Amino acid sequence: MREFDYRRADDVPGAVALLGADPEARYLGGGTNLVDLMKTGVERPARLVDVRALPLNRIEPTDDGGLRIGATVTNSDLAAHSGIRHRYPALTQAVLAGASGQLRNMATVGGNLLQRTRCGYFTDLTQPCNKRAPGSGCPAVRGEHHNHAVLGASDHCVAVHPSDMGVALTAFDAVVSYETADGPGELPLAGFYLPVGDTPHRETALPPGALITGVTLPPVPVAARSRYRKVRERASYAFAIGSVAAALDVSGGVVRDARLAFGAVASRPWRAHAAERVLTGAPATAEYFAAAADAELAAARPLPDNGYKVTLMRNLVVAVLSELAEEAAR
Ligand SMILES: Cc1cc2nc3c(=O)[nH]c(=O)nc-3n(C[C@H](O)[C@H](O)[C@H](O)COP(=O)(O)OP(=O)(O)OC[C@H]3O[C@@H](n4cnc5c(N)ncnc54)[C@H](O)[C@@H]3O)c2cc1C
Ligand code: SF4
C-alpha cells in the first residue's frame, strides 16, 4: 500500500479545507469500500480526511415534514431509525439487505452513495477498464458480464451501481447536500449520478472536493406503503443481481400513486418513471403491473449473458406490486 497522510476533521469547513483541491486526496467514511480499494491499489490517495468526527451523524425532521439524514449516520443507525422504519420502510429494508451487521455499523450514508462498482475488471489491475484507466477499453462487453447493466449503459462501460440504499432513496426523490470551498450545494439523486456515455470514470455531478453533508427525504406519503426486494446469488452477504424499491397507494382497486426504482441493472439506481406512468390511475392487477414493468424494460439492451435480468426484473416488479396491492386491500 502507498504511504498516505491521515487527518481527522472536526468541522465541515475544516474537512473541505483539509481536502483542498488535491485530486489525490479522499474523504474517509467507514472505510469499508475505500480501504479495500487502497489495499488492491485501485485507489492510491496521498491523503485521507477522516469525516467520522464531523457533526453530521443525526437524523432530523425538516420543516416540510421530511427527514434530513446526516452524511456520517451509519447504515445501522439509518435502518433502525423509527421515522425511517415507519414512513420509508423500503429504505430500512434496502439497508438491511446490504452487506453484514459489522459492515453496516461502520459504513456511512455518504460513503454508501459513493461506493464503487463491483465489476471484476475494475478491481483487477492487470486488466484494462475505462472506469479505472480512461481510454483503456471495456473487457466486460465481450467478457464476463452476467451481472452487468441492461439499462442506460454504453459501449464504454456496462457496470452497475452496487448500492441498495441508493435505490430506495431514488424512489423517494431524495436530495444530496454537499459543501465545497465555494459554499454549499444540492443535487437531487435523480441527477447525482452522471450518464455513462464515453466518460464512465466521471461518476457523479459533485464538484471536485465536495463533501457530502447529508441526504434529505421529502415527505412522501405513499412511501409508508413501500417495500424493497433484492435478488442475489446467495441468501445473504451478497450484492444484488436485481432489486426493486416500490411504493403503492391503492384505493377502490385503482392505483392512486406509485413509486418504483430498480437496482443492479444500470450504472445508477434507476428510477422507473415509464412504469410509474402506466401504474398511476390503472387497476391494481398483475396484468397492469406486468404492463408497467414492460414499459420500463422496453429500453433494456441486454448483453449476450445478462438477458435473464429483463425477465427477473419483470417478475420482481409484478411480485412486489402484487404484495403491496394485497396489503392495501386487507
Ligand atoms: C463484503 C461486502 C459486502 C457488501 N455488500 C453490500 C450490499 O449488499 N449492498 C450495498 O449497498 N453495499 C454493500 N457493501 C458496500 C458497503 O455498503 C459500502 O462499502 C459502504 O456503504 C461504504 O460506506 P463507507 O462509509 O465505508 O465508505 P468509504 O469506504 O469510507 O468511502 C467510499 C467512498 O465515498 C467517499 N466518501 C465517504 N464519505 C464521504 C463524504 N461524506 N463526502 C464525500 N465523499 C465521501 C470516499 O472518499 C470513497 O471514495 C458491501 C461491502 C462489503 C465489503
Ligand atoms: S464495465 Fe465498466 S468497470 Fe467494468 S471493465 Fe468495463 S469500463 Fe471497467
mmCIF file of C-alpha atoms and ligand atoms in Angstrom:
data_model
loop_
_atom_site.group_PDB
_atom_site.id
_atom_site.type_symbol
_atom_site.label_atom_id
_atom_site.label_comp_id
_atom_site.label_asym_id
_atom_site.label_seq_id
_atom_site.Cartn_x
_atom_site.Cartn_y
_atom_site.Cartn_z
ATOM 1 C CA MET A 1 0.000 0.000 0.000
ATOM 2 C CA ARG A 2 1.226 3.505 -0.824
ATOM 3 C CA GLU A 3 2.109 5.710 2.165
ATOM 4 C CA PHE A 4 -0.534 8.352 2.848
ATOM 5 C CA ASP A 5 -1.233 11.284 5.122
ATOM 6 C CA TYR A 6 -4.168 10.825 7.564
ATOM 7 C CA ARG A 7 -6.132 13.773 9.006
ATOM 8 C CA ARG A 8 -9.232 13.806 11.177
ATOM 9 C CA ALA A 9 -11.552 16.768 10.556
ATOM 10 C CA ASP A 10 -13.549 18.353 13.420
ATOM 11 C CA ASP A 11 -15.884 20.565 11.415
ATOM 12 C CA VAL A 12 -17.244 20.796 7.872
ATOM 13 C CA PRO A 13 -15.207 23.815 6.678
ATOM 14 C CA GLY A 14 -12.106 22.190 8.182
ATOM 15 C CA ALA A 15 -12.760 18.946 6.277
ATOM 16 C CA VAL A 16 -13.216 20.783 2.982
ATOM 17 C CA ALA A 17 -10.050 22.826 3.599
ATOM 18 C CA LEU A 18 -8.028 19.726 4.525
ATOM 19 C CA LEU A 19 -9.003 18.004 1.290
ATOM 20 C CA GLY A 20 -8.349 21.218 -0.631
ATOM 21 C CA ALA A 21 -8.116 20.957 -4.392
ATOM 22 C CA ASP A 22 -5.867 17.895 -4.192
ATOM 23 C CA PRO A 23 -7.172 15.297 -6.700
ATOM 24 C CA GLU A 24 -5.140 12.678 -4.834
ATOM 25 C CA ALA A 25 -6.966 13.234 -1.517
ATOM 26 C CA ARG A 26 -10.081 11.338 -0.404
ATOM 27 C CA TYR A 27 -12.635 11.680 2.372
ATOM 28 C CA LEU A 28 -12.744 8.619 4.619
ATOM 29 C CA GLY A 29 -16.129 7.446 5.932
ATOM 30 C CA GLY A 30 -16.367 3.955 7.382
ATOM 31 C CA GLY A 31 -13.587 2.907 5.008
ATOM 32 C CA THR A 32 -15.399 -0.312 4.088
ATOM 33 C CA ASN A 33 -15.006 0.338 0.369
ATOM 34 C CA LEU A 34 -12.173 2.851 0.127
ATOM 35 C CA VAL A 35 -9.695 0.911 2.276
ATOM 36 C CA ASP A 36 -10.363 -2.303 0.327
ATOM 37 C CA LEU A 37 -9.625 -0.440 -2.912
ATOM 38 C CA MET A 38 -6.444 1.018 -1.382
ATOM 39 C CA LYS A 39 -5.253 -2.479 -0.470
ATOM 40 C CA THR A 40 -5.598 -3.610 -4.086
ATOM 41 C CA GLY A 41 -4.074 -0.396 -5.478
ATOM 42 C CA VAL A 42 -7.213 0.696 -7.356
ATOM 43 C CA GLU A 43 -7.262 3.792 -5.102
ATOM 44 C CA ARG A 44 -3.929 5.390 -4.218
ATOM 45 C CA PRO A 45 -4.775 8.558 -2.255
ATOM 46 C CA ALA A 46 -1.964 10.720 -0.958
ATOM 47 C CA ARG A 47 -4.204 11.977 1.881
ATOM 48 C CA LEU A 48 -7.226 10.717 3.754
ATOM 49 C CA VAL A 49 -9.514 13.194 5.519
ATOM 50 C CA ASP A 50 -11.500 11.243 8.108
ATOM 51 C CA VAL A 51 -15.031 12.669 8.325
ATOM 52 C CA ARG A 52 -16.416 10.441 11.074
ATOM 53 C CA ALA A 53 -15.976 13.043 13.846
ATOM 54 C CA LEU A 54 -17.978 15.664 11.946
ATOM 55 C CA PRO A 55 -21.314 16.722 13.489
ATOM 56 C CA LEU A 56 -23.245 15.019 10.663
ATOM 57 C CA ASN A 57 -24.432 11.916 12.496
ATOM 58 C CA ARG A 58 -28.051 12.859 13.169
ATOM 59 C CA ILE A 59 -31.406 12.245 11.512
ATOM 60 C CA GLU A 60 -33.669 15.258 11.982
ATOM 61 C CA PRO A 61 -37.139 16.349 10.835
ATOM 62 C CA THR A 62 -37.310 19.087 8.202
ATOM 63 C CA ASP A 63 -39.780 21.983 8.291
ATOM 64 C CA ASP A 64 -41.874 20.492 5.461
ATOM 65 C CA GLY A 65 -42.281 17.127 7.207
ATOM 66 C CA GLY A 66 -39.400 15.235 5.614
ATOM 67 C CA LEU A 67 -36.230 13.883 7.211
ATOM 68 C CA ARG A 68 -32.626 15.061 6.893
ATOM 69 C CA ILE A 69 -30.057 12.295 7.268
ATOM 70 C CA GLY A 70 -26.502 13.374 8.112
ATOM 71 C CA ALA A 71 -23.751 12.026 5.860
ATOM 72 C CA THR A 72 -21.952 10.193 8.662
ATOM 73 C CA VAL A 73 -25.036 8.411 10.016
ATOM 74 C CA THR A 74 -24.119 4.741 9.910
ATOM 75 C CA ASN A 75 -26.116 2.308 7.800
ATOM 76 C CA SER A 76 -27.172 0.539 11.038
ATOM 77 C CA ASP A 77 -28.481 3.729 12.653
ATOM 78 C CA LEU A 78 -30.311 4.689 9.483
ATOM 79 C CA ALA A 79 -32.069 1.328 9.241
ATOM 80 C CA ALA A 80 -33.051 1.404 12.927
ATOM 81 C CA HIS A 81 -34.461 4.965 12.994
ATOM 82 C CA SER A 82 -38.173 4.843 13.845
ATOM 83 C CA GLY A 83 -39.129 7.613 11.388
ATOM 84 C CA ILE A 84 -37.406 5.749 8.560
ATOM 85 C CA ARG A 85 -38.876 2.374 9.563
ATOM 86 C CA HIS A 86 -42.439 3.684 9.688
ATOM 87 C CA ARG A 87 -42.512 6.318 6.963
ATOM 88 C CA TYR A 88 -39.996 4.891 4.451
ATOM 89 C CA PRO A 89 -39.897 1.144 5.229
ATOM 90 C CA ALA A 90 -38.331 0.259 1.857
ATOM 91 C CA LEU A 91 -35.287 2.274 2.895
ATOM 92 C CA THR A 92 -34.812 0.290 6.102
ATOM 93 C CA GLN A 93 -35.293 -2.963 4.157
ATOM 94 C CA ALA A 94 -32.798 -1.875 1.481
ATOM 95 C CA VAL A 95 -30.117 -1.026 4.028
ATOM 96 C CA LEU A 96 -30.637 -4.265 5.962
ATOM 97 C CA ALA A 97 -30.411 -6.238 2.696
ATOM 98 C CA GLY A 98 -26.859 -4.950 2.196
ATOM 99 C CA ALA A 99 -23.502 -6.202 3.487
ATOM 100 C CA SER A 100 -23.366 -7.540 7.073
ATOM 101 C CA GLY A 101 -24.090 -6.222 10.559
ATOM 102 C CA GLN A 102 -20.420 -5.393 11.176
ATOM 103 C CA LEU A 103 -20.112 -3.549 7.850
ATOM 104 C CA ARG A 104 -23.348 -1.622 8.382
ATOM 105 C CA ASN A 105 -22.060 -0.492 11.791
ATOM 106 C CA MET A 106 -19.067 1.117 10.050
ATOM 107 C CA ALA A 107 -20.493 2.219 6.694
ATOM 108 C CA THR A 108 -21.847 5.765 6.351
ATOM 109 C CA VAL A 109 -24.594 7.252 4.188
ATOM 110 C CA GLY A 110 -22.160 9.436 2.202
ATOM 111 C CA GLY A 111 -19.791 6.523 1.604
ATOM 112 C CA ASN A 112 -22.602 4.215 0.545
ATOM 113 C CA LEU A 113 -23.684 6.568 -2.236
ATOM 114 C CA LEU A 114 -20.093 6.905 -3.454
ATOM 115 C CA GLN A 115 -19.063 3.248 -3.224
ATOM 116 C CA ARG A 116 -17.516 1.993 -6.456
ATOM 117 C CA THR A 117 -18.702 -0.714 -8.814
ATOM 118 C CA ARG A 118 -18.043 -4.397 -8.116
ATOM 119 C CA CYS A 119 -17.130 -5.138 -11.744
ATOM 120 C CA GLY A 120 -14.278 -7.658 -11.533
ATOM 121 C CA TYR A 121 -12.234 -5.919 -14.238
ATOM 122 C CA PHE A 122 -12.397 -2.635 -12.327
ATOM 123 C CA THR A 123 -10.677 -4.190 -9.321
ATOM 124 C CA ASP A 124 -8.168 -6.245 -11.357
ATOM 125 C CA LEU A 125 -5.182 -4.035 -12.124
ATOM 126 C CA THR A 126 -3.918 -6.482 -14.768
ATOM 127 C CA GLN A 127 -6.989 -5.738 -16.931
ATOM 128 C CA PRO A 128 -7.995 -2.688 -18.965
ATOM 129 C CA CYS A 129 -11.007 -0.751 -17.656
ATOM 130 C CA ASN A 130 -12.349 2.592 -18.908
ATOM 131 C CA LYS A 131 -13.640 3.481 -15.463
ATOM 132 C CA ARG A 132 -10.292 2.943 -13.728
ATOM 133 C CA ALA A 133 -7.983 3.866 -16.623
ATOM 134 C CA PRO A 134 -9.899 6.084 -19.096
ATOM 135 C CA GLY A 135 -9.446 5.043 -22.716
ATOM 136 C CA SER A 136 -8.047 1.589 -21.932
ATOM 137 C CA GLY A 137 -11.188 -0.310 -23.025
ATOM 138 C CA CYS A 138 -14.018 -2.307 -21.507
ATOM 139 C CA PRO A 139 -13.343 -6.062 -21.456
ATOM 140 C CA ALA A 140 -16.725 -6.723 -19.812
ATOM 141 C CA VAL A 141 -18.656 -6.023 -23.029
ATOM 142 C CA ARG A 142 -17.262 -9.202 -24.626
ATOM 143 C CA GLY A 143 -16.148 -10.899 -21.430
ATOM 144 C CA GLU A 144 -17.723 -11.635 -18.056
ATOM 145 C CA HIS A 145 -20.869 -9.535 -17.783
ATOM 146 C CA HIS A 146 -23.635 -11.715 -16.396
ATOM 147 C CA ASN A 147 -24.219 -9.236 -13.555
ATOM 148 C CA HIS A 148 -23.788 -6.091 -15.633
ATOM 149 C CA ALA A 149 -26.181 -3.393 -16.869
ATOM 150 C CA VAL A 150 -29.200 -3.833 -19.124
ATOM 151 C CA LEU A 151 -30.378 -0.203 -18.911
ATOM 152 C CA GLY A 152 -28.582 3.074 -19.655
ATOM 153 C CA ALA A 153 -25.151 1.557 -20.360
ATOM 154 C CA SER A 154 -22.762 2.376 -23.224
ATOM 155 C CA ASP A 155 -20.053 0.520 -25.144
ATOM 156 C CA HIS A 156 -17.566 2.273 -22.881
ATOM 157 C CA CYS A 157 -18.840 0.754 -19.619
ATOM 158 C CA VAL A 158 -21.593 -1.687 -18.652
ATOM 159 C CA ALA A 159 -21.007 -1.774 -14.900
ATOM 160 C CA VAL A 160 -23.829 -1.486 -12.362
ATOM 161 C CA HIS A 161 -24.006 0.624 -9.230
ATOM 162 C CA PRO A 162 -23.945 -1.658 -6.192
ATOM 163 C CA SER A 163 -25.845 0.403 -3.595
ATOM 164 C CA ASP A 164 -29.114 -0.944 -2.186
ATOM 165 C CA MET A 165 -29.742 2.188 -0.095
ATOM 166 C CA GLY A 166 -29.489 4.393 -3.170
ATOM 167 C CA VAL A 167 -32.345 2.538 -4.878
ATOM 168 C CA ALA A 168 -34.831 3.340 -2.116
ATOM 169 C CA LEU A 169 -33.553 6.921 -1.825
ATOM 170 C CA THR A 170 -34.064 7.324 -5.592
ATOM 171 C CA ALA A 171 -37.648 6.053 -5.414
ATOM 172 C CA PHE A 172 -38.403 8.699 -2.779
ATOM 173 C CA ASP A 173 -36.804 11.708 -4.559
ATOM 174 C CA ALA A 174 -34.008 12.201 -2.031
ATOM 175 C CA VAL A 175 -31.719 15.221 -2.396
ATOM 176 C CA VAL A 176 -27.972 15.150 -1.620
ATOM 177 C CA SER A 177 -26.448 18.166 0.159
ATOM 178 C CA TYR A 178 -22.773 18.962 -0.113
ATOM 179 C CA GLU A 179 -20.220 21.563 0.892
ATOM 180 C CA THR A 180 -17.335 22.956 -1.147
ATOM 181 C CA ALA A 181 -14.779 25.714 -0.613
ATOM 182 C CA ASP A 182 -17.156 27.931 -2.657
ATOM 183 C CA GLY A 183 -20.166 27.175 -0.453
ATOM 184 C CA PRO A 184 -22.942 24.615 -0.150
ATOM 185 C CA GLY A 185 -24.955 22.945 -2.918
ATOM 186 C CA GLU A 186 -27.654 20.371 -3.523
ATOM 187 C CA LEU A 187 -28.253 17.654 -6.110
ATOM 188 C CA PRO A 188 -31.426 15.591 -6.477
ATOM 189 C CA LEU A 189 -30.413 11.938 -6.512
ATOM 190 C CA ALA A 190 -32.023 11.762 -9.973
ATOM 191 C CA GLY A 191 -29.190 13.972 -11.274
ATOM 192 C CA PHE A 192 -26.473 12.923 -8.835
ATOM 193 C CA TYR A 193 -25.046 10.074 -10.949
ATOM 194 C CA LEU A 194 -23.888 11.047 -14.442
ATOM 195 C CA PRO A 195 -24.916 9.130 -17.565
ATOM 196 C CA VAL A 196 -22.151 6.690 -18.593
ATOM 197 C CA GLY A 197 -21.576 7.970 -22.141
ATOM 198 C CA ASP A 198 -17.894 7.865 -23.066
ATOM 199 C CA THR A 199 -16.749 9.073 -19.634
ATOM 200 C CA PRO A 200 -17.501 6.229 -17.195
ATOM 201 C CA HIS A 201 -14.709 7.468 -14.907
ATOM 202 C CA ARG A 202 -16.831 10.570 -14.151
ATOM 203 C CA GLU A 203 -19.458 9.066 -11.897
ATOM 204 C CA THR A 204 -21.240 11.932 -10.131
ATOM 205 C CA ALA A 205 -22.137 15.574 -10.675
ATOM 206 C CA LEU A 206 -20.465 16.552 -7.380
ATOM 207 C CA PRO A 207 -17.964 19.392 -7.848
ATOM 208 C CA PRO A 208 -14.299 18.495 -7.201
ATOM 209 C CA GLY A 209 -13.524 18.317 -3.482
ATOM 210 C CA ALA A 210 -17.211 18.310 -2.453
ATOM 211 C CA LEU A 211 -18.009 16.833 0.957
ATOM 212 C CA ILE A 212 -21.422 15.186 1.154
ATOM 213 C CA THR A 213 -23.071 16.613 4.273
ATOM 214 C CA GLY A 214 -26.457 14.895 4.157
ATOM 215 C CA VAL A 215 -29.391 13.455 2.273
ATOM 216 C CA THR A 216 -32.901 14.908 2.587
ATOM 217 C CA LEU A 217 -36.026 12.813 2.165
ATOM 218 C CA PRO A 218 -39.062 14.909 1.245
ATOM 219 C CA PRO A 219 -42.412 13.953 2.760
ATOM 220 C CA VAL A 220 -43.717 11.132 0.514
ATOM 221 C CA PRO A 221 -47.000 9.763 1.933
ATOM 222 C CA VAL A 222 -47.012 6.732 -0.395
ATOM 223 C CA ALA A 223 -43.581 5.714 0.960
ATOM 224 C CA ALA A 224 -45.254 4.441 4.127
ATOM 225 C CA ARG A 225 -46.594 1.572 1.968
ATOM 226 C CA SER A 226 -43.296 0.584 0.422
ATOM 227 C CA ARG A 227 -41.108 -2.480 0.081
ATOM 228 C CA TYR A 228 -37.590 -3.364 -1.080
ATOM 229 C CA ARG A 229 -36.931 -6.755 -2.644
ATOM 230 C CA LYS A 230 -33.426 -7.876 -3.558
ATOM 231 C CA VAL A 231 -32.432 -10.932 -5.592
ATOM 232 C CA ARG A 232 -28.903 -12.242 -5.128
ATOM 233 C CA GLU A 233 -26.908 -15.332 -5.926
ATOM 234 C CA ARG A 234 -26.772 -16.455 -2.294
ATOM 235 C CA ALA A 235 -29.120 -15.713 0.550
ATOM 236 C CA SER A 236 -27.003 -13.175 2.437
ATOM 237 C CA TYR A 237 -23.851 -11.103 2.290
ATOM 238 C CA ALA A 238 -24.072 -10.662 -1.474
ATOM 239 C CA PHE A 239 -24.707 -7.805 -3.843
ATOM 240 C CA ALA A 240 -27.953 -7.678 -5.836
ATOM 241 C CA ILE A 241 -28.340 -9.132 -9.313
ATOM 242 C CA GLY A 242 -31.621 -7.219 -9.433
ATOM 243 C CA SER A 243 -33.691 -5.277 -6.924
ATOM 244 C CA VAL A 244 -36.834 -3.187 -6.692
ATOM 245 C CA ALA A 245 -37.940 -0.413 -4.348
ATOM 246 C CA ALA A 246 -41.686 0.043 -4.737
ATOM 247 C CA ALA A 247 -44.453 2.040 -3.069
ATOM 248 C CA LEU A 248 -48.132 1.789 -3.917
ATOM 249 C CA ASP A 249 -51.228 3.693 -2.857
ATOM 250 C CA VAL A 250 -54.384 1.824 -3.913
ATOM 251 C CA SER A 251 -57.952 2.989 -3.398
ATOM 252 C CA GLY A 252 -61.044 1.169 -4.670
ATOM 253 C CA GLY A 253 -58.825 -1.207 -6.627
ATOM 254 C CA VAL A 254 -57.160 1.648 -8.542
ATOM 255 C CA VAL A 255 -53.559 2.873 -8.165
ATOM 256 C CA ARG A 256 -53.592 6.460 -6.898
ATOM 257 C CA ASP A 257 -49.805 6.861 -6.548
ATOM 258 C CA ALA A 258 -46.779 4.675 -7.242
ATOM 259 C CA ARG A 259 -43.015 4.875 -6.830
ATOM 260 C CA LEU A 260 -40.640 2.428 -8.440
ATOM 261 C CA ALA A 261 -36.863 2.209 -8.707
ATOM 262 C CA PHE A 262 -34.588 -0.613 -9.871
ATOM 263 C CA GLY A 263 -31.172 -1.657 -8.562
ATOM 264 C CA ALA A 264 -28.282 -3.615 -10.126
ATOM 265 C CA VAL A 265 -29.466 -3.015 -13.685
ATOM 266 C CA ALA A 266 -27.726 0.284 -14.546
ATOM 267 C CA SER A 267 -24.741 2.464 -13.673
ATOM 268 C CA ARG A 268 -27.014 4.255 -11.214
ATOM 269 C CA PRO A 269 -30.114 3.455 -9.175
ATOM 270 C CA TRP A 270 -32.775 3.508 -11.897
ATOM 271 C CA ARG A 271 -36.000 5.428 -11.358
ATOM 272 C CA ALA A 272 -38.750 3.693 -13.333
ATOM 273 C CA HIS A 273 -40.741 6.730 -14.489
ATOM 274 C CA ALA A 274 -42.248 4.975 -17.538
ATOM 275 C CA ALA A 275 -43.607 2.223 -15.290
ATOM 276 C CA GLU A 276 -44.977 4.764 -12.794
ATOM 277 C CA ARG A 277 -46.875 6.495 -15.598
ATOM 278 C CA VAL A 278 -48.546 3.221 -16.602
ATOM 279 C CA LEU A 279 -49.443 2.432 -12.997
ATOM 280 C CA THR A 280 -50.982 5.739 -11.970
ATOM 281 C CA GLY A 281 -54.758 5.537 -12.421
ATOM 282 C CA ALA A 282 -54.636 1.886 -13.590
ATOM 283 C CA PRO A 283 -56.381 -1.094 -11.966
ATOM 284 C CA ALA A 284 -54.143 -2.643 -9.299
ATOM 285 C CA THR A 285 -53.862 -6.022 -11.017
ATOM 286 C CA ALA A 286 -50.970 -8.274 -12.044
ATOM 287 C CA GLU A 287 -51.787 -7.581 -15.692
ATOM 288 C CA TYR A 288 -51.188 -3.847 -15.302
ATOM 289 C CA PHE A 289 -48.150 -4.413 -13.079
ATOM 290 C CA ALA A 290 -46.629 -6.501 -15.884
ATOM 291 C CA ALA A 291 -47.522 -3.797 -18.428
ATOM 292 C CA ALA A 292 -45.774 -1.222 -16.225
ATOM 293 C CA ALA A 293 -42.636 -3.374 -15.999
ATOM 294 C CA ASP A 294 -42.666 -3.909 -19.771
ATOM 295 C CA ALA A 295 -42.954 -0.156 -20.377
ATOM 296 C CA GLU A 296 -39.784 0.448 -18.382
ATOM 297 C CA LEU A 297 -37.863 -2.559 -19.639
ATOM 298 C CA ALA A 298 -38.604 -1.747 -23.303
ATOM 299 C CA ALA A 299 -35.427 0.345 -23.127
ATOM 300 C CA ALA A 300 -33.324 -2.626 -21.966
ATOM 301 C CA ARG A 301 -30.323 -3.545 -24.152
ATOM 302 C CA PRO A 302 -29.044 -6.799 -22.658
ATOM 303 C CA LEU A 303 -25.661 -8.317 -23.486
ATOM 304 C CA PRO A 304 -25.338 -11.991 -24.514
ATOM 305 C CA ASP A 305 -25.103 -13.251 -20.906
ATOM 306 C CA ASN A 306 -27.365 -10.950 -18.893
ATOM 307 C CA GLY A 307 -30.700 -11.094 -20.708
ATOM 308 C CA TYR A 308 -32.073 -13.023 -17.729
ATOM 309 C CA LYS A 309 -32.175 -9.708 -15.848
ATOM 310 C CA VAL A 310 -35.030 -8.436 -18.013
ATOM 311 C CA THR A 311 -37.222 -11.410 -17.085
ATOM 312 C CA LEU A 312 -36.065 -11.266 -13.486
ATOM 313 C CA MET A 313 -36.954 -7.581 -13.131
ATOM 314 C CA ARG A 314 -40.357 -8.080 -14.756
ATOM 315 C CA ASN A 315 -41.192 -10.886 -12.328
ATOM 316 C CA LEU A 316 -39.830 -8.902 -9.397
ATOM 317 C CA VAL A 317 -41.967 -5.851 -10.211
ATOM 318 C CA VAL A 318 -45.136 -7.938 -10.565
ATOM 319 C CA ALA A 319 -44.451 -9.847 -7.331
ATOM 320 C CA VAL A 320 -43.670 -6.804 -5.180
ATOM 321 C CA LEU A 321 -46.526 -4.670 -6.516
ATOM 322 C CA SER A 322 -48.967 -7.584 -6.117
ATOM 323 C CA GLU A 323 -47.939 -7.958 -2.469
ATOM 324 C CA LEU A 324 -48.382 -4.240 -1.833
ATOM 325 C CA ALA A 325 -51.797 -4.280 -3.552
ATOM 326 C CA GLU A 326 -52.903 -7.282 -1.480
ATOM 327 C CA GLU A 327 -51.869 -5.482 1.711
ATOM 328 C CA ALA A 328 -53.807 -2.386 0.662
ATOM 329 C CA ALA A 329 -56.940 -4.488 0.071
ATOM 330 C CA ARG A 330 -56.886 -6.032 3.583
HETATM 331 C C1 LIG B 1 -18.240 -7.731 1.811
HETATM 332 C C2 LIG B 1 -19.070 -6.526 1.477
HETATM 333 C C3 LIG B 1 -20.392 -6.697 1.097
HETATM 334 C C4 LIG B 1 -21.171 -5.580 0.793
HETATM 335 N N1 LIG B 1 -22.478 -5.763 0.406
HETATM 336 C C5 LIG B 1 -23.226 -4.680 0.061
HETATM 337 C C6 LIG B 1 -24.565 -4.813 -0.393
HETATM 338 O O1 LIG B 1 -25.078 -5.921 -0.491
HETATM 339 N N2 LIG B 1 -25.251 -3.691 -0.709
HETATM 340 C C7 LIG B 1 -24.703 -2.447 -0.608
HETATM 341 O O2 LIG B 1 -25.366 -1.451 -0.898
HETATM 342 N N3 LIG B 1 -23.435 -2.288 -0.200
HETATM 343 C C8 LIG B 1 -22.698 -3.363 0.141
HETATM 344 N N4 LIG B 1 -21.401 -3.203 0.526
HETATM 345 C C9 LIG B 1 -20.794 -1.892 0.382
HETATM 346 C C10 LIG B 1 -20.927 -1.053 1.609
HETATM 347 O O3 LIG B 1 -22.286 -0.706 1.788
HETATM 348 C C11 LIG B 1 -20.089 0.171 1.326
HETATM 349 O O4 LIG B 1 -18.732 -0.242 1.374
HETATM 350 C C12 LIG B 1 -20.318 1.254 2.333
HETATM 351 O O5 LIG B 1 -21.653 1.689 2.326
HETATM 352 C C13 LIG B 1 -19.419 2.436 2.037
HETATM 353 O O6 LIG B 1 -19.524 3.358 3.113
HETATM 354 P P1 LIG B 1 -18.232 3.836 3.896
HETATM 355 O O7 LIG B 1 -18.672 4.895 4.830
HETATM 356 O O8 LIG B 1 -17.492 2.688 4.482
HETATM 357 O O9 LIG B 1 -17.423 4.468 2.671
HETATM 358 P P2 LIG B 1 -15.870 4.633 2.472
HETATM 359 O O10 LIG B 1 -15.278 3.319 2.084
HETATM 360 O O11 LIG B 1 -15.256 5.363 3.617
HETATM 361 O O12 LIG B 1 -15.869 5.621 1.207
HETATM 362 C C14 LIG B 1 -16.403 5.262 -0.036
HETATM 363 C C15 LIG B 1 -16.220 6.450 -0.982
HETATM 364 O O13 LIG B 1 -17.001 7.549 -0.552
HETATM 365 C C16 LIG B 1 -16.188 8.697 -0.317
HETATM 366 N N5 LIG B 1 -16.801 9.390 0.820
HETATM 367 C C17 LIG B 1 -17.118 8.849 2.032
HETATM 368 N N6 LIG B 1 -17.794 9.746 2.766
HETATM 369 C C18 LIG B 1 -17.898 10.876 2.014
HETATM 370 C C19 LIG B 1 -18.500 12.161 2.217
HETATM 371 N N7 LIG B 1 -19.167 12.469 3.339
HETATM 372 N N8 LIG B 1 -18.404 13.088 1.233
HETATM 373 C C20 LIG B 1 -17.760 12.784 0.072
HETATM 374 N N9 LIG B 1 -17.165 11.601 -0.154
HETATM 375 C C21 LIG B 1 -17.248 10.657 0.786
HETATM 376 C C22 LIG B 1 -14.809 8.157 -0.078
HETATM 377 O O14 LIG B 1 -13.799 9.108 -0.421
HETATM 378 C C23 LIG B 1 -14.790 6.969 -1.017
HETATM 379 O O15 LIG B 1 -14.498 7.402 -2.327
HETATM 380 C C24 LIG B 1 -20.602 -4.287 0.869
HETATM 381 C C25 LIG B 1 -19.279 -4.127 1.269
HETATM 382 C C26 LIG B 1 -18.511 -5.217 1.570
HETATM 383 C C27 LIG B 1 -17.076 -5.007 1.966
HETATM 384 S S1 SF4 B 2 -17.886 -2.483 -17.238
HETATM 385 FE FE1 SF4 B 2 -17.030 -0.506 -16.620
HETATM 386 S S2 SF4 B 2 -15.972 -1.001 -14.718
HETATM 387 FE FE2 SF4 B 2 -16.246 -2.952 -15.835
HETATM 388 S S3 SF4 B 2 -14.447 -3.222 -17.166
HETATM 389 FE FE3 SF4 B 2 -15.957 -2.134 -18.357
HETATM 390 S S4 SF4 B 2 -15.360 0.000 -18.041
HETATM 391 FE FE4 SF4 B 2 -14.449 -1.130 -16.385
#
